C-alpha positions as a printed NumPy array, in Angstrom:
array([[ -0.354,   0.146,  -0.632],
       [  0.743,   3.421,  -1.122],
       [  0.895,   5.25 ,   3.032],
       [  0.94 ,   9.186,   3.015],
       [  1.785,  10.938,   6.882],
       [  0.359,  14.063,   6.648],
       [  1.898,  16.93 ,   9.167],
       [  1.75 ,  20.328,   9.051],
       [  5.781,  20.973,  10.061],
       [  8.091,  19.443,   7.552],
       [  9.188,  15.926,   9.345],
       [ 12.549,  16.402,   7.959],
       [ 15.62 ,  16.674,   9.584],
       [ 14.298,  15.45 ,  13.644],
       [ 14.773,  17.336,  15.881],
       [ 12.655,  15.632,  17.774],
       [ 10.343,  13.614,  19.346],
       [  7.724,  15.044,  17.872],
       [  8.943,  14.028,  13.926],
       [ 10.792,  10.736,  15.067],
       [  7.762,   9.24 ,  15.806],
       [  6.077,   9.885,  12.206],
       [  9.946,   8.652,  10.811],
       [  9.683,   5.521,  12.448],
       [  7.059,   4.388,  11.612],
       [  7.847,   5.064,   8.165],
       [ 10.127,   3.658,   8.246],
       [  8.868,   0.15 ,   9.638],
       [  6.313,  -0.171,   7.229],
       [  8.521,   0.411,   4.534],
       [ 10.601,  -3.122,   5.662],
       [  7.678,  -4.563,   5.179],
       [  6.359,  -3.413,   1.393],
       [  4.411,   0.168,   1.836],
       [  5.096,   2.914,   0.217],
       [  5.433,   6.157,   2.426],
       [  5.831,  10.045,   1.589],
       [  6.186,  11.958,   3.74 ],
       [  3.941,  15.627,   3.236],
       [  4.012,  18.801,   4.715],
       [  1.311,  21.842,   4.668],
       [  4.433,  23.441,   4.665],
       [  7.968,  23.854,   2.884],
       [ 10.711,  21.537,   3.006],
       [ 13.95 ,  22.821,   4.905],
       [ 16.451,  23.427,   3.492],
       [ 18.755,  20.794,   4.27 ],
       [ 15.952,  18.05 ,   3.686],
       [ 17.661,  15.319,   1.039],
       [ 14.876,  12.443,   2.185],
       [ 13.338,  11.789,  -0.913],
       [  9.974,  10.828,   0.637],
       [  9.414,  14.474,   1.903],
       [  7.022,  15.901,  -0.518],
       [  4.989,  20.233,   1.164],
       [  2.289,  21.826,  -0.574],
       [  3.026,  23.464,  -3.436],
       [  0.601,  26.734,  -1.834],
       [  2.734,  26.662,   2.097],
       [  0.267,  26.81 ,   4.651],
       [ -2.741,  27.967,   2.673],
       [ -4.267,  24.233,   2.944],
       [ -6.882,  24.957,   1.879],
       [ -6.28 ,  26.705,  -0.819],
       [ -7.704,  25.29 ,  -4.741],
       [ -4.608,  24.779,  -5.41 ],
       [ -3.315,  23.134,  -3.169],
       [ -6.771,  21.103,  -3.235],
       [ -6.233,  20.042,  -7.035],
       [ -2.255,  19.328,  -6.132],
       [ -3.37 ,  16.615,  -3.605],
       [ -6.05 ,  15.279,  -5.425],
       [ -3.539,  14.795,  -8.864],
       [ -1.221,  13.865,  -5.414],
       [ -3.576,  11.015,  -4.566],
       [ -3.521,   9.656,  -7.851],
       [ -0.652,   9.791,  -9.612],
       [  1.037,   7.55 ,  -6.846],
       [ -1.69 ,   5.775,  -6.171],
       [ -1.886,   6.329,  -2.75 ],
       [ -3.675,   3.626,  -0.427],
       [ -4.215,   5.845,   2.986],
       [ -3.884,   9.157,   4.238],
       [ -2.552,   9.673,   7.948],
       [ -3.687,  13.228,   9.101],
       [ -0.63 ,  13.673,  12.8  ],
       [ -2.294,  17.048,  13.8  ],
       [ -5.346,  15.538,  14.394],
       [ -6.056,  16.575,  18.211],
       [ -5.479,  20.072,  16.944],
       [ -6.387,  20.983,  13.024],
       [ -9.545,  20.119,  10.94 ],
       [ -8.456,  17.904,   7.59 ],
       [ -7.078,  19.472,   4.767],
       [ -9.204,  17.947,   1.65 ],
       [-10.879,  13.978,   4.449],
       [-13.033,  14.575,   0.754],
       [-11.384,  13.669,  -1.499],
       [-10.287,  10.899,   0.174],
       [-13.35 ,   9.119,   0.306],
       [-14.748,  10.436,  -3.087],
       [-11.322,   8.187,  -3.938],
       [-11.938,   5.184,  -1.83 ],
       [ -8.486,   6.606,  -0.629],
       [ -8.763,   5.562,   3.309],
       [ -8.214,   8.345,   5.585],
       [ -7.166,   8.962,   9.705],
       [ -7.097,  11.064,  12.102],
       [ -4.045,  10.79 ,  13.81 ],
       [ -4.378,  13.028,  17.64 ],
       [ -0.992,  13.374,  18.747],
       [ -1.239,  13.701,  22.159],
       [ -4.117,  14.269,  25.66 ],
       [ -7.409,  15.108,  23.518],
       [ -7.639,  17.992,  26.097],
       [ -3.619,  19.096,  26.073],
       [ -4.753,  22.463,  25.568],
       [ -6.419,  22.431,  28.731],
       [ -3.49 ,  20.394,  30.859],
       [ -1.762,  23.426,  29.46 ],
       [ -3.245,  26.743,  30.092],
       [ -3.434,  25.412,  33.032],
       [  0.326,  24.153,  33.279],
       [  0.788,  28.502,  31.78 ],
       [ -1.79 ,  30.018,  34.91 ],
       [ -0.108,  28.583,  37.502],
       [  3.011,  30.681,  36.398],
       [  6.164,  30.463,  36.71 ],
       [  6.92 ,  30.266,  40.707],
       [  3.389,  29.31 ,  41.411],
       [  1.411,  25.332,  42.244],
       [ -1.623,  26.807,  41.958],
       [ -4.437,  29.8  ,  39.825],
       [ -4.69 ,  32.892,  41.713],
       [ -6.98 ,  35.452,  41.683],
       [-10.466,  36.081,  40.541],
       [-10.181,  37.987,  37.273],
       [ -7.069,  35.213,  36.496],
       [ -9.162,  32.761,  36.702],
       [-11.995,  34.182,  35.271],
       [-10.455,  34.962,  32.637],
       [ -9.033,  31.691,  32.46 ],
       [-13.114,  30.373,  33.02 ],
       [-13.93 ,  32.058,  29.643],
       [-11.308,  31.385,  27.65 ],
       [-10.935,  27.153,  28.617],
       [-14.767,  27.672,  26.836],
       [-14.156,  28.527,  24.226],
       [-10.889,  25.786,  23.652],
       [-13.887,  23.612,  24.641],
       [-16.316,  25.035,  21.887],
       [-13.304,  25.14 ,  18.478],
       [-12.378,  21.293,  19.872],
       [-14.951,  20.28 ,  19.793],
       [-15.198,  21.198,  16.341],
       [-12.375,  19.606,  15.824],
       [-12.999,  16.824,  16.037],
       [-16.24 ,  15.662,  15.076],
       [-15.595,  16.963,  11.714],
       [-12.583,  14.873,  11.94 ],
       [-14.043,  11.921,  13.445],
       [-17.22 ,  12.517,  10.672],
       [-15.524,  12.189,   7.758],
       [-12.067,   9.959,   8.584],
       [-12.339,   6.075,   8.042],
       [-10.578,   5.747,  12.317],
       [ -9.751,   7.407,  14.925],
       [ -6.44 ,   7.182,  16.559],
       [ -5.15 ,   7.969,  20.021],
       [ -2.043,   7.4  ,  21.749],
       [ -4.196,   5.002,  24.359],
       [ -6.833,   3.   ,  25.541],
       [ -6.322,   5.032,  28.714],
       [ -7.83 ,   9.041,  26.145],
       [-10.994,   7.156,  24.956],
       [-13.444,   7.876,  28.204],
       [-12.145,  11.839,  27.875],
       [-12.025,  11.53 ,  24.232],
       [-15.996,  10.219,  24.17 ],
       [-17.021,  12.922,  27.083],
       [-16.506,  16.184,  24.588],
       [-19.759,  14.196,  21.505],
       [-23.43 ,  14.065,  22.596],
       [-23.437,  10.953,  24.311],
       [-20.399,   9.545,  24.25 ],
       [-21.232,   8.576,  20.543],
       [-18.037,   9.068,  18.227],
       [-18.592,   8.293,  14.272],
       [-15.428,   6.766,  13.965],
       [-13.47 ,   3.794,  14.963],
       [-11.255,   5.01 ,  17.811],
       [ -7.861,   3.169,  18.601],
       [ -5.167,   3.42 ,  20.737],
       [ -1.882,   3.299,  19.505],
       [  1.385,   4.233,  21.158],
       [  4.632,   5.428,  20.108],
       [  7.285,   3.34 ,  18.68 ],
       [ 10.159,   2.843,  20.498],
       [ 13.324,   4.726,  18.024],
       [ 16.574,   3.119,  20.017],
       [ 17.456,  -0.91 ,  20.03 ],
       [ 17.959,  -1.964,  23.663],
       [ 21.828,  -2.196,  25.015],
       [ 21.671,  -3.639,  28.244],
       [ 24.288,  -1.205,  30.104],
       [ 26.842,  -2.365,  32.518],
       [ 24.973,  -0.602,  35.299],
       [ 28.382,  -0.498,  37.322],
       [ 29.615,   2.2  ,  35.23 ],
       [ 26.643,   3.863,  35.448],
       [ 26.875,   7.847,  36.575],
       [ 25.158,   9.038,  39.9  ],
       [ 23.166,  11.433,  37.469],
       [ 19.318,  12.106,  36.485],
       [ 18.438,  12.919,  33.198],
       [ 16.521,  15.296,  31.444],
       [ 15.876,  15.165,  28.01 ],
       [ 13.207,  17.306,  26.297],
       [ 11.944,  21.013,  25.253],
       [ 13.221,  24.04 ,  28.097],
       [  9.811,  25.047,  28.099],
       [  7.66 ,  25.405,  30.968],
       [  4.571,  25.23 ,  29.818],
       [  3.798,  21.533,  29.263],
       [  7.615,  19.92 ,  30.189],
       [  8.503,  22.094,  32.737],
       [ 11.621,  21.668,  33.369],
       [ 11.353,  24.724,  36.255],
       [  9.45 ,  21.316,  39.004],
       [ 12.3  ,  19.14 ,  38.457],
       [ 15.228,  22.449,  39.417],
       [ 13.292,  22.961,  42.632],
       [ 12.953,  18.964,  43.323],
       [ 16.205,  19.605,  42.953],
       [ 17.098,  21.78 ,  45.088],
       [ 15.223,  19.265,  47.664],
       [ 18.449,  16.728,  46.46 ],
       [ 22.04 ,  18.19 ,  45.611],
       [ 23.141,  18.957,  49.757],
       [ 21.371,  15.499,  51.025],
       [ 23.4  ,  13.345,  47.77 ],
       [ 27.256,  15.617,  47.024],
       [ 27.407,  12.013,  44.948],
       [ 24.203,  12.458,  42.383],
       [ 24.289,  15.429,  39.886],
       [ 21.154,  16.938,  37.329],
       [ 22.459,  17.387,  32.848],
       [ 19.698,  18.598,  30.942],
       [ 19.764,  17.607,  27.656],
       [ 17.855,  19.669,  25.56 ],
       [ 17.255,  23.288,  24.721],
       [ 13.882,  26.237,  24.468],
       [ 12.419,  29.061,  23.489],
       [ 12.386,  28.447,  28.646],
       [ 16.374,  28.113,  28.812],
       [ 17.694,  31.682,  30.507],
       [ 14.681,  31.   ,  32.36 ],
       [ 15.867,  28.024,  33.38 ],
       [ 19.505,  29.024,  33.997],
       [ 18.558,  32.41 ,  35.625],
       [ 16.416,  29.88 ,  38.339],
       [ 19.062,  27.038,  38.504],
       [ 21.095,  30.376,  40.168],
       [ 18.455,  31.935,  42.738],
       [ 17.817,  28.216,  43.767],
       [ 21.98 ,  28.493,  44.601],
       [ 22.258,  25.158,  42.591],
       [ 26.128,  23.855,  42.173],
       [ 25.849,  20.409,  40.311],
       [ 23.086,  21.171,  37.7  ],
       [ 24.329,  20.971,  33.956],
       [ 22.899,  22.39 ,  30.991],
       [ 24.326,  20.34 ,  27.679],
       [ 21.939,  22.002,  24.816],
       [ 19.865,  20.4  ,  22.047],
       [ 22.306,  16.713,  21.3  ],
       [ 21.967,  13.101,  20.283],
       [ 20.286,  11.621,  23.75 ],
       [ 22.19 ,   8.733,  23.27 ],
       [ 25.168,   9.064,  25.162],
       [ 23.255,  10.351,  27.661],
       [ 20.802,   7.758,  28.478],
       [ 23.853,   4.946,  28.66 ],
       [ 25.576,   7.704,  31.464],
       [ 22.229,   8.436,  33.539],
       [ 20.908,   6.527,  36.24 ],
       [ 18.019,   8.027,  36.82 ],
       [ 16.02 ,   9.703,  34.14 ],
       [ 13.272,  12.088,  35.501],
       [  9.883,  14.259,  33.273],
       [  7.908,  16.371,  35.25 ],
       [  5.693,  17.095,  32.541],
       [  2.495,  19.215,  32.938],
       [  1.309,  17.397,  29.989],
       [  2.333,  14.837,  27.25 ],
       [  0.679,  12.541,  24.919],
       [  2.88 ,   9.219,  24.848],
       [  6.882,  10.634,  25.745],
       [  9.685,   8.723,  23.878],
       [ 11.86 ,   9.722,  25.618],
       [ 10.731,   7.115,  28.838],
       [ 11.006,   4.37 ,  26.528],
       [ 14.072,   5.535,  25.035],
       [ 15.757,   5.705,  28.687],
       [ 14.275,   2.584,  29.262],
       [ 16.676,   1.274,  26.703],
       [ 18.979,   2.089,  27.667],
       [ 18.943,   1.019,  31.129],
       [ 17.941,   4.479,  32.722],
       [ 14.826,   3.888,  35.543],
       [ 11.99 ,   5.817,  34.858],
       [ 10.299,   8.667,  36.909],
       [  7.502,  10.569,  36.13 ],
       [  4.322,  12.155,  37.723],
       [  0.804,  10.598,  36.57 ],
       [  0.277,  13.686,  34.656],
       [ -1.358,  11.978,  31.862],
       [ -3.087,   8.941,  31.755],
       [ -0.894,   7.25 ,  29.063],
       [  1.997,   7.512,  31.935],
       [  0.206,   3.902,  33.116],
       [  0.545,   1.935,  29.97 ],
       [  3.908,   2.723,  29.024],
       [  5.588,   2.852,  34.411],
       [  3.838,   0.215,  36.384],
       [  4.423,   2.18 ,  39.916],
       [  7.372,  -0.137,  41.587],
       [  8.371,  -2.1  ,  38.513],
       [  9.95 ,  -1.065,  35.583],
       [  9.993,   3.181,  37.242],
       [  8.382,   4.917,  39.169],
       [  4.578,   7.164,  38.801],
       [  4.087,  10.208,  41.295],
       [  0.973,  12.217,  42.805],
       [  1.14 ,  14.994,  39.522],
       [  2.822,  17.788,  40.435],
       [  3.845,  16.623,  43.841],
       [  7.369,  17.862,  44.381],
       [  7.832,  16.599,  48.046],
       [  6.739,  13.111,  46.755],
       [  8.696,  13.518,  43.707],
       [ 11.744,  14.26 ,  45.701],
       [ 11.249,  11.171,  48.128],
       [ 11.359,   8.912,  45.765],
       [ 13.716,  10.491,  43.584],
       [ 16.293,  10.254,  47.186],
       [ 14.953,   6.703,  47.214],
       [ 16.056,   5.84 ,  44.73 ],
       [ 19.368,   7.922,  44.889],
       [ 20.205,   5.836,  48.593],
       [ 18.791,   2.162,  46.753],
       [ 21.26 ,   0.769,  44.114],
       [ 20.372,  -2.681,  43.986],
       [ 16.965,  -0.99 ,  44.406],
       [ 17.157,   1.018,  40.914],
       [ 19.058,  -1.556,  39.052],
       [ 16.373,  -4.095,  39.761],
       [ 14.151,  -1.538,  38.126],
       [ 16.394,  -0.701,  35.648],
       [ 16.639,  -3.702,  34.158],
       [ 12.812,  -4.085,  34.29 ],
       [ 12.015,  -1.327,  32.877],
       [ 15.12 ,  -3.126,  30.002],
       [ 13.085,  -5.926,  30.058],
       [  9.19 ,  -4.982,  29.811],
       [  9.266,  -1.588,  28.207],
       [ 10.946,  -1.264,  25.153],
       [  9.666,  -4.727,  23.866],
       [  5.875,  -3.622,  24.515],
       [  6.992,  -0.482,  22.264],
       [  9.354,  -2.341,  19.383],
       [  8.407,  -2.075,  15.688],
       [  7.256,  -5.288,  15.592],
       [  4.531,  -4.545,  18.112],
       [  3.676,  -0.962,  16.57 ],
       [  3.839,  -1.531,  13.118],
       [  2.141,  -5.116,  13.68 ],
       [ -1.365,  -2.348,  14.896],
       [ -0.96 ,  -0.076,  12.305],
       [ -0.819,  -3.101,   9.968],
       [ -3.637,  -4.395,  11.593],
       [ -5.676,  -0.859,  11.191],
       [ -5.225,  -0.979,   7.752],
       [ -6.38 ,  -4.048,   7.402],
       [ -9.264,  -3.403,   9.048],
       [-10.884,  -0.564,   7.913],
       [ -9.498,  -1.101,   4.341],
       [-12.458,  -4.695,   4.547],
       [-14.928,  -2.359,   5.794],
       [-14.823,   0.212,   3.316]])
């Protein structure tokens, strides 16, 4: 089958987990004999040299007549069998009716939590120094903003499910939240839960060579990733554990604020590496820390487990329960309880045997569950099922 992954920004070159999730699935499907295209709404980057990449000719004008004609001709010329609208949780599926009229399978893919915008607004409203939304007018403004956004996303979800052959979420744990946007919970098309593939092969480490290091990998952005929470957690631990350090790998708009906060808290053993390939850091670190306000399906938790790095995360998104079994292959902490997070890390940092047991379990369980073979089989099964029903 010829398959199009339809995105908004170009996904090549790969610069983060969002792009990696697309390219990893496309690469695996090609090993199974499928032909894949990476179609972008916006122009390709200059350094893009992947022949699978294509862009609409009229930039961001996803509903222009020129782009509609281009898309229609593209479906016919390349004999496309399926189109996956990758940002199906935030934008209407352009030209989806053309897919239906030509007998092309149309799948809308939600790459985050269905109510991510609510969590983003709440995280932003909490501000830089507080976990609470303070002030009557601020609360009223937030309520009005969320009511407007609820209406907007209800329309997007209604449109995409009405015209798509299937709607993919990153976990079946998101089904109840998604159904809440529809009268009586009746979604017009089938729902399917498929997580992300693990992009990196599993590596069995020498645990004796692991550094006493906590690791954060991701965008340095307060609204969603909340690296500032991790600095505040580390401030409770740094003096108690003089042999340990904290390392941030990644860059983002809030990097200057994060460094300023580290200075304000008087932290000494914190290193900022900037944007780097994460594999060498996974190999060295003992504990991986995620403090996000919300996520869809974070690749980094699975990637860290692939290198024998114990994953620790806030239970702030439903899909985390697909990845981490608390106390078995990692640790889950009640959402935004910084004290509980610090004590969880303290327990791991103090107990080498516990750390190694959790790391070994994570290495054995998590990458296998989200291997390309396992996740790819779900995608192929979905294609066969909806093609049979068409």
